[in-house]
Amino acid sequence: MPIYVSADECKGCKLCIPACPYGAIDYEQGKAAHVVTAKCHGCGGCVAECPHNAITQMHFTDAQILAQIHALLADKPEEKILAFRCHWCSYGGADLAGTSHFEYSANERGLRVMCSARLDSDFIYEAFRLGAGAVLFSGCHPQDCHYITGQPVGAARAERLLSAFEKMGMTPGRFRIEWISAAEGDKYARVVNEMQALLDAIPRDKLMDEIEELRPTMEKRARRMREV
């Protein structure tokens, strides 16, 4: 998917450069970063790393992904399991779970990105700000990543999120990280069902209190996304 950098928004922080598995980002001091189209494979890792909303991935823009998050959590969000899936693996695993007729919770709501590296931390914060009961951060196994080192970039970001949520006092398991291949439909179904069992075990009043208690923090951390 084509990726471009806004010269007006780029601040020259260079955080996007190590996030690219293909060395597709050029930077010259005093100028905006530049994506070399011939090298770019469209994983979107640089987009998620940019703290200034300066990089856009066509067809998977921040605004488009946010619109999906809002739509999927518009009704009774506390009952929903929002599942972020990478196109090449966990999305295929979810598809296989369906075609294989594996039973899993009807409260799951799936959202596709090209790579787990595309999963901006603020997408997760925004989901919890909206009141999501649980969020699944999923993608390829490290050795299977279509974008070579995209998965490690996503995994490092996911682990930082997990640590942050633990410090906030979030119930363990409401945010879950899983690496699921396109051949693991059974695993996808099992993970979703385990997350549903966790939500079922939390008294509703306790869950709602936790959501409201954490909402101001999520609001603060997701503020950049509402500038999109």
PDB file of C-alpha atoms in Angstrom:
ATOM      1  CA  MET A   1       0.000   0.000   0.000  1.00  0.00           C
ATOM      2  CA  PRO A   2       1.441   3.421  -0.988  1.00  0.00           C
ATOM      3  CA  ILE A   3       2.930   5.441   1.858  1.00  0.00           C
ATOM      4  CA  TYR A   4       3.830   9.108   1.803  1.00  0.00           C
ATOM      5  CA  VAL A   5       5.187  11.729   4.201  1.00  0.00           C
ATOM      6  CA  SER A   6       3.691  15.183   4.681  1.00  0.00           C
ATOM      7  CA  ALA A   7       6.523  17.695   4.412  1.00  0.00           C
ATOM      8  CA  ASP A   8       4.504  20.168   6.484  1.00  0.00           C
ATOM      9  CA  GLU A   9       3.978  17.747   9.377  1.00  0.00           C
ATOM     10  CA  CYS A  10       7.342  15.934   9.484  1.00  0.00           C
ATOM     11  CA  LYS A  11       9.521  17.190  12.364  1.00  0.00           C
ATOM     12  CA  GLY A  12      12.652  15.267  11.442  1.00  0.00           C
ATOM     13  CA  CYS A  13      12.598  12.999  14.510  1.00  0.00           C
ATOM     14  CA  LYS A  14      13.720   9.995  12.376  1.00  0.00           C
ATOM     15  CA  LEU A  15      11.745   7.470  14.465  1.00  0.00           C
ATOM     16  CA  CYS A  16      10.308   6.080  11.250  1.00  0.00           C
ATOM     17  CA  ILE A  17      13.691   4.987   9.891  1.00  0.00           C
ATOM     18  CA  PRO A  18      14.413   2.004  12.206  1.00  0.00           C
ATOM     19  CA  ALA A  19      10.772   0.913  11.890  1.00  0.00           C
ATOM     20  CA  CYS A  20      11.200   0.200   8.168  1.00  0.00           C
ATOM     21  CA  PRO A  21      12.368  -3.361   7.339  1.00  0.00           C
ATOM     22  CA  TYR A  22      13.441  -2.342   3.840  1.00  0.00           C
ATOM     23  CA  GLY A  23      15.468   0.810   4.392  1.00  0.00           C
ATOM     24  CA  ALA A  24      12.882   2.642   2.299  1.00  0.00           C
ATOM     25  CA  ILE A  25      12.996   5.923   4.215  1.00  0.00           C
ATOM     26  CA  ASP A  26      15.535   8.548   3.240  1.00  0.00           C
ATOM     27  CA  TYR A  27      16.287  11.515   5.466  1.00  0.00           C
ATOM     28  CA  GLU A  28      18.348  14.618   4.793  1.00  0.00           C
ATOM     29  CA  GLN A  29      19.005  17.019   7.668  1.00  0.00           C
ATOM     30  CA  GLY A  30      16.635  19.943   7.578  1.00  0.00           C
ATOM     31  CA  LYS A  31      14.190  18.257   5.208  1.00  0.00           C
ATOM     32  CA  ALA A  32      11.205  15.987   5.632  1.00  0.00           C
ATOM     33  CA  ALA A  33      11.684  12.227   5.538  1.00  0.00           C
ATOM     34  CA  HIS A  34      11.042  10.676   2.147  1.00  0.00           C
ATOM     35  CA  VAL A  35       9.699   7.214   1.317  1.00  0.00           C
ATOM     36  CA  VAL A  36      11.425   5.542  -1.632  1.00  0.00           C
ATOM     37  CA  THR A  37       8.458   3.947  -3.349  1.00  0.00           C
ATOM     38  CA  ALA A  38      10.517   1.297  -5.154  1.00  0.00           C
ATOM     39  CA  LYS A  39      11.789  -0.041  -1.814  1.00  0.00           C
ATOM     40  CA  CYS A  40       8.583   0.273   0.233  1.00  0.00           C
ATOM     41  CA  HIS A  41       6.505  -2.893   0.689  1.00  0.00           C
ATOM     42  CA  GLY A  42       3.650  -1.192   2.538  1.00  0.00           C
ATOM     43  CA  CYS A  43       3.768  -2.742   6.013  1.00  0.00           C
ATOM     44  CA  GLY A  44       2.878   0.575   7.668  1.00  0.00           C
ATOM     45  CA  GLY A  45       5.338   0.269  10.530  1.00  0.00           C
ATOM     46  CA  CYS A  46       6.672   3.765   9.906  1.00  0.00           C
ATOM     47  CA  VAL A  47       3.146   5.200  10.045  1.00  0.00           C
ATOM     48  CA  ALA A  48       2.537   3.829  13.536  1.00  0.00           C
ATOM     49  CA  GLU A  49       5.933   5.016  14.780  1.00  0.00           C
ATOM     50  CA  CYS A  50       5.450   8.633  13.681  1.00  0.00           C
ATOM     51  CA  PRO A  51       4.386  10.769  16.683  1.00  0.00           C
ATOM     52  CA  HIS A  52       3.358  13.703  14.493  1.00  0.00           C
ATOM     53  CA  ASN A  53       0.751  12.107  12.167  1.00  0.00           C
ATOM     54  CA  ALA A  54       3.077  12.987   9.299  1.00  0.00           C
ATOM     55  CA  ILE A  55       3.012   9.626   7.502  1.00  0.00           C
ATOM     56  CA  THR A  56      -0.009   8.170   5.733  1.00  0.00           C
ATOM     57  CA  GLN A  57      -0.651   4.675   4.384  1.00  0.00           C
ATOM     58  CA  MET A  58      -3.266   4.715   1.658  1.00  0.00           C
ATOM     59  CA  HIS A  59      -6.281   2.468   2.291  1.00  0.00           C
ATOM     60  CA  PHE A  60      -5.169   2.074   5.919  1.00  0.00           C
ATOM     61  CA  THR A  61      -5.085   5.695   7.023  1.00  0.00           C
ATOM     62  CA  ASP A  62      -5.427   6.598  10.689  1.00  0.00           C
ATOM     63  CA  ALA A  63      -8.827   8.127   9.948  1.00  0.00           C
ATOM     64  CA  GLN A  64     -10.073   4.959   8.238  1.00  0.00           C
ATOM     65  CA  ILE A  65      -8.911   2.672  11.041  1.00  0.00           C
ATOM     66  CA  LEU A  66     -10.343   4.987  13.688  1.00  0.00           C
ATOM     67  CA  ALA A  67     -13.674   5.040  11.869  1.00  0.00           C
ATOM     68  CA  GLN A  68     -13.750   1.240  12.015  1.00  0.00           C
ATOM     69  CA  ILE A  69     -12.882   1.232  15.725  1.00  0.00           C
ATOM     70  CA  HIS A  70     -15.676   3.687  16.455  1.00  0.00           C
ATOM     71  CA  ALA A  71     -18.189   1.746  14.367  1.00  0.00           C
ATOM     72  CA  LEU A  72     -17.303  -1.605  15.927  1.00  0.00           C
ATOM     73  CA  LEU A  73     -17.584  -0.206  19.455  1.00  0.00           C
ATOM     74  CA  ALA A  74     -20.657   1.958  18.893  1.00  0.00           C
ATOM     75  CA  ASP A  75     -23.031  -0.370  20.742  1.00  0.00           C
ATOM     76  CA  LYS A  76     -22.363  -1.963  24.140  1.00  0.00           C
ATOM     77  CA  PRO A  77     -18.562  -1.685  23.801  1.00  0.00           C
ATOM     78  CA  GLU A  78     -17.976  -3.273  27.193  1.00  0.00           C
ATOM     79  CA  GLU A  79     -19.281  -6.549  25.756  1.00  0.00           C
ATOM     80  CA  LYS A  80     -16.997  -6.473  22.723  1.00  0.00           C
ATOM     81  CA  ILE A  81     -13.637  -8.126  22.065  1.00  0.00           C
ATOM     82  CA  LEU A  82     -11.927  -5.910  19.496  1.00  0.00           C
ATOM     83  CA  ALA A  83      -9.436  -8.022  17.539  1.00  0.00           C
ATOM     84  CA  PHE A  84      -6.696  -6.330  15.538  1.00  0.00           C
ATOM     85  CA  ARG A  85      -5.408  -8.787  12.921  1.00  0.00           C
ATOM     86  CA  CYS A  86      -2.538  -8.673  10.441  1.00  0.00           C
ATOM     87  CA  HIS A  87      -3.508  -9.312   6.828  1.00  0.00           C
ATOM     88  CA  TRP A  88      -1.122 -12.184   6.211  1.00  0.00           C
ATOM     89  CA  CYS A  89      -1.553 -14.366   9.287  1.00  0.00           C
ATOM     90  CA  SER A  90      -4.028 -13.728  12.088  1.00  0.00           C
ATOM     91  CA  TYR A  91      -6.632 -12.385   9.646  1.00  0.00           C
ATOM     92  CA  GLY A  92      -6.268 -15.646   7.734  1.00  0.00           C
ATOM     93  CA  GLY A  93      -6.478 -17.562  11.009  1.00  0.00           C
ATOM     94  CA  ALA A  94      -9.773 -15.859  11.811  1.00  0.00           C
ATOM     95  CA  ASP A  95     -11.040 -16.634   8.315  1.00  0.00           C
ATOM     96  CA  LEU A  96     -10.037 -20.285   8.711  1.00  0.00           C
ATOM     97  CA  ALA A  97     -11.823 -20.438  12.062  1.00  0.00           C
ATOM     98  CA  GLY A  98     -14.978 -19.354  10.275  1.00  0.00           C
ATOM     99  CA  THR A  99     -14.706 -21.629   7.257  1.00  0.00           C
ATOM    100  CA  SER A 100     -13.831 -24.551   9.550  1.00  0.00           C
ATOM    101  CA  HIS A 101     -16.946 -23.831  11.634  1.00  0.00           C
ATOM    102  CA  PHE A 102     -15.010 -23.490  14.874  1.00  0.00           C
ATOM    103  CA  GLU A 103     -17.272 -21.948  17.477  1.00  0.00           C
ATOM    104  CA  TYR A 104     -16.126 -18.720  19.080  1.00  0.00           C
ATOM    105  CA  SER A 105     -17.725 -15.752  20.789  1.00  0.00           C
ATOM    106  CA  ALA A 106     -20.142 -13.656  18.773  1.00  0.00           C
ATOM    107  CA  ASN A 107     -18.840 -10.633  20.688  1.00  0.00           C
ATOM    108  CA  GLU A 108     -15.594 -10.640  18.695  1.00  0.00           C
ATOM    109  CA  ARG A 109     -15.176  -7.782  16.245  1.00  0.00           C
ATOM    110  CA  GLY A 110     -12.254  -7.971  13.809  1.00  0.00           C
ATOM    111  CA  LEU A 111     -10.216  -5.223  12.182  1.00  0.00           C
ATOM    112  CA  ARG A 112      -7.540  -5.790   9.505  1.00  0.00           C
ATOM    113  CA  VAL A 113      -4.179  -4.069   9.048  1.00  0.00           C
ATOM    114  CA  MET A 114      -1.343  -5.088   6.746  1.00  0.00           C
ATOM    115  CA  CYS A 115       1.075  -5.898   9.587  1.00  0.00           C
ATOM    116  CA  SER A 116       1.089  -5.849  13.373  1.00  0.00           C
ATOM    117  CA  ALA A 117       3.742  -3.123  12.985  1.00  0.00           C
ATOM    118  CA  ARG A 118       0.928  -0.876  11.681  1.00  0.00           C
ATOM    119  CA  LEU A 119      -0.887  -1.070  15.018  1.00  0.00           C
ATOM    120  CA  ASP A 120      -0.416   2.364  16.528  1.00  0.00           C
ATOM    121  CA  SER A 121      -0.501   2.365  20.337  1.00  0.00           C
ATOM    122  CA  ASP A 122      -3.114   5.094  20.129  1.00  0.00           C
ATOM    123  CA  PHE A 123      -5.525   2.747  18.328  1.00  0.00           C
ATOM    124  CA  ILE A 124      -5.461   0.549  21.408  1.00  0.00           C
ATOM    125  CA  TYR A 125      -5.831   3.489  23.792  1.00  0.00           C
ATOM    126  CA  GLU A 126      -8.751   4.778  21.743  1.00  0.00           C
ATOM    127  CA  ALA A 127     -10.471   1.391  21.840  1.00  0.00           C
ATOM    128  CA  PHE A 128     -10.255   1.305  25.623  1.00  0.00           C
ATOM    129  CA  ARG A 129     -11.277   4.974  25.829  1.00  0.00           C
ATOM    130  CA  LEU A 130     -14.445   4.014  23.997  1.00  0.00           C
ATOM    131  CA  GLY A 131     -15.075   1.297  26.573  1.00  0.00           C
ATOM    132  CA  ALA A 132     -13.954  -1.914  24.861  1.00  0.00           C
ATOM    133  CA  GLY A 133     -14.268  -4.916  27.132  1.00  0.00           C
ATOM    134  CA  ALA A 134     -11.112  -6.491  25.740  1.00  0.00           C
ATOM    135  CA  VAL A 135      -8.615  -5.948  22.926  1.00  0.00           C
ATOM    136  CA  LEU A 136      -6.636  -8.584  21.044  1.00  0.00           C
ATOM    137  CA  PHE A 137      -3.335  -7.537  19.459  1.00  0.00           C
ATOM    138  CA  SER A 138      -2.520 -10.292  16.955  1.00  0.00           C
ATOM    139  CA  GLY A 139      -0.241 -10.982  14.020  1.00  0.00           C
ATOM    140  CA  CYS A 140       2.297 -13.381  12.547  1.00  0.00           C
ATOM    141  CA  HIS A 141       4.735 -15.572  14.383  1.00  0.00           C
ATOM    142  CA  PRO A 142       8.193 -13.930  14.201  1.00  0.00           C
ATOM    143  CA  GLN A 143       9.538 -16.392  11.639  1.00  0.00           C
ATOM    144  CA  ASP A 144       6.481 -15.967   9.402  1.00  0.00           C
ATOM    145  CA  CYS A 145       6.387 -12.187   9.043  1.00  0.00           C
ATOM    146  CA  HIS A 146       5.673 -11.171   5.457  1.00  0.00           C
ATOM    147  CA  TYR A 147       7.644  -7.976   6.097  1.00  0.00           C
ATOM    148  CA  ILE A 148      10.792  -9.588   7.546  1.00  0.00           C
ATOM    149  CA  THR A 149      11.104  -7.531  10.764  1.00  0.00           C
ATOM    150  CA  GLY A 150       7.637  -6.023  10.912  1.00  0.00           C
ATOM    151  CA  GLN A 151       6.447  -8.435  13.590  1.00  0.00           C
ATOM    152  CA  PRO A 152       9.251  -7.589  16.059  1.00  0.00           C
ATOM    153  CA  VAL A 153       8.394  -3.892  15.701  1.00  0.00           C
ATOM    154  CA  GLY A 154       4.749  -4.642  16.481  1.00  0.00           C
ATOM    155  CA  ALA A 155       5.676  -7.038  19.274  1.00  0.00           C
ATOM    156  CA  ALA A 156       7.875  -4.471  21.025  1.00  0.00           C
ATOM    157  CA  ARG A 157       5.056  -1.930  20.874  1.00  0.00           C
ATOM    158  CA  ALA A 158       2.555  -4.473  22.194  1.00  0.00           C
ATOM    159  CA  GLU A 159       4.793  -5.363  25.138  1.00  0.00           C
ATOM    160  CA  ARG A 160       5.116  -1.673  26.035  1.00  0.00           C
ATOM    161  CA  LEU A 161       1.336  -1.412  26.000  1.00  0.00           C
ATOM    162  CA  LEU A 162       0.969  -4.501  28.177  1.00  0.00           C
ATOM    163  CA  SER A 163       3.385  -3.045  30.722  1.00  0.00           C
ATOM    164  CA  ALA A 164       1.529   0.281  30.707  1.00  0.00           C
ATOM    165  CA  PHE A 165      -1.832  -1.391  31.283  1.00  0.00           C
ATOM    166  CA  GLU A 166      -0.439  -3.464  34.141  1.00  0.00           C
ATOM    167  CA  LYS A 167       0.779  -0.269  35.825  1.00  0.00           C
ATOM    168  CA  MET A 168      -2.664   1.296  35.337  1.00  0.00           C
ATOM    169  CA  GLY A 169      -4.237  -1.619  37.172  1.00  0.00           C
ATOM    170  CA  MET A 170      -6.178  -3.048  34.243  1.00  0.00           C
ATOM    171  CA  THR A 171      -7.514  -6.556  34.810  1.00  0.00           C
ATOM    172  CA  PRO A 172      -4.938  -8.972  33.302  1.00  0.00           C
ATOM    173  CA  GLY A 173      -6.193 -10.447  30.053  1.00  0.00           C
ATOM    174  CA  ARG A 174      -8.339  -7.537  28.922  1.00  0.00           C
ATOM    175  CA  PHE A 175      -5.423  -6.689  26.638  1.00  0.00           C
ATOM    176  CA  ARG A 176      -3.944  -9.800  25.075  1.00  0.00           C
ATOM    177  CA  ILE A 177      -1.073 -10.381  22.638  1.00  0.00           C
ATOM    178  CA  GLU A 178      -1.174 -13.476  20.437  1.00  0.00           C
ATOM    179  CA  TRP A 179       0.765 -14.577  17.354  1.00  0.00           C
ATOM    180  CA  ILE A 180      -1.473 -16.687  15.137  1.00  0.00           C
ATOM    181  CA  SER A 181      -0.686 -18.092  11.695  1.00  0.00           C
ATOM    182  CA  ALA A 182      -3.169 -18.368   8.829  1.00  0.00           C
ATOM    183  CA  ALA A 183      -3.254 -22.141   9.497  1.00  0.00           C
ATOM    184  CA  GLU A 184      -4.227 -21.753  13.164  1.00  0.00           C
ATOM    185  CA  GLY A 185      -7.952 -21.223  12.985  1.00  0.00           C
ATOM    186  CA  ASP A 186      -8.383 -23.426  16.040  1.00  0.00           C
ATOM    187  CA  LYS A 187      -6.013 -21.223  18.027  1.00  0.00           C
ATOM    188  CA  TYR A 188      -7.820 -18.065  16.971  1.00  0.00           C
ATOM    189  CA  ALA A 189     -11.135 -19.486  18.144  1.00  0.00           C
ATOM    190  CA  ARG A 190      -9.609 -20.672  21.427  1.00  0.00           C
ATOM    191  CA  VAL A 191      -8.017 -17.298  22.186  1.00  0.00           C
ATOM    192  CA  VAL A 192     -11.266 -15.425  21.545  1.00  0.00           C
ATOM    193  CA  ASN A 193     -13.217 -17.862  23.708  1.00  0.00           C
ATOM    194  CA  GLU A 194     -10.687 -17.505  26.529  1.00  0.00           C
ATOM    195  CA  MET A 195     -11.033 -13.739  26.347  1.00  0.00           C
ATOM    196  CA  GLN A 196     -14.815 -14.074  26.457  1.00  0.00           C
ATOM    197  CA  ALA A 197     -14.537 -16.345  29.506  1.00  0.00           C
ATOM    198  CA  LEU A 198     -12.418 -13.703  31.201  1.00  0.00           C
ATOM    199  CA  LEU A 199     -14.993 -10.987  30.523  1.00  0.00           C
ATOM    200  CA  ASP A 200     -17.779 -13.258  31.756  1.00  0.00           C
ATOM    201  CA  ALA A 201     -15.859 -13.804  35.003  1.00  0.00           C
ATOM    202  CA  ILE A 202     -15.588 -10.076  35.754  1.00  0.00           C
ATOM    203  CA  PRO A 203     -18.677  -8.758  37.552  1.00  0.00           C
ATOM    204  CA  ARG A 204     -20.318  -6.190  35.279  1.00  0.00           C
ATOM    205  CA  ASP A 205     -20.210  -3.432  37.884  1.00  0.00           C
ATOM    206  CA  LYS A 206     -16.508  -4.025  38.437  1.00  0.00           C
ATOM    207  CA  LEU A 207     -15.820  -3.950  34.698  1.00  0.00           C
ATOM    208  CA  MET A 208     -17.767  -0.725  34.200  1.00  0.00           C
ATOM    209  CA  ASP A 209     -16.028   0.892  37.163  1.00  0.00           C
ATOM    210  CA  GLU A 210     -12.644  -0.099  35.753  1.00  0.00           C
ATOM    211  CA  ILE A 211     -13.530   1.275  32.310  1.00  0.00           C
ATOM    212  CA  GLU A 212     -14.587   4.605  33.813  1.00  0.00           C
ATOM    213  CA  GLU A 213     -11.571   4.768  36.111  1.00  0.00           C
ATOM    214  CA  LEU A 214      -9.143   4.238  33.229  1.00  0.00           C
ATOM    215  CA  ARG A 215     -10.997   6.388  30.697  1.00  0.00           C
ATOM    216  CA  PRO A 216      -9.255   9.710  31.581  1.00  0.00           C
ATOM    217  CA  THR A 217      -5.840   8.094  31.104  1.00  0.00           C
ATOM    218  CA  MET A 218      -6.902   6.544  27.810  1.00  0.00           C
ATOM    219  CA  GLU A 219      -8.347   9.910  26.764  1.00  0.00           C
ATOM    220  CA  LYS A 220      -5.034  11.618  27.440  1.00  0.00           C
ATOM    221  CA  ARG A 221      -2.936   8.998  25.680  1.00  0.00           C
ATOM    222  CA  ALA A 222      -5.190   8.751  22.625  1.00  0.00           C
ATOM    223  CA  ARG A 223      -5.454  12.517  22.123  1.00  0.00           C
ATOM    224  CA  ARG A 224      -3.192  12.497  19.043  1.00  0.00           C
ATOM    225  CA  MET A 225      -5.615  10.215  17.228  1.00  0.00           C
ATOM    226  CA  ARG A 226      -8.445  12.706  17.623  1.00  0.00           C
ATOM    227  CA  GLU A 227      -6.340  15.273  15.781  1.00  0.00           C
ATOM    228  CA  VAL A 228      -6.466  13.107  12.642  1.00  0.00           C
TER     229      VAL A 228
END
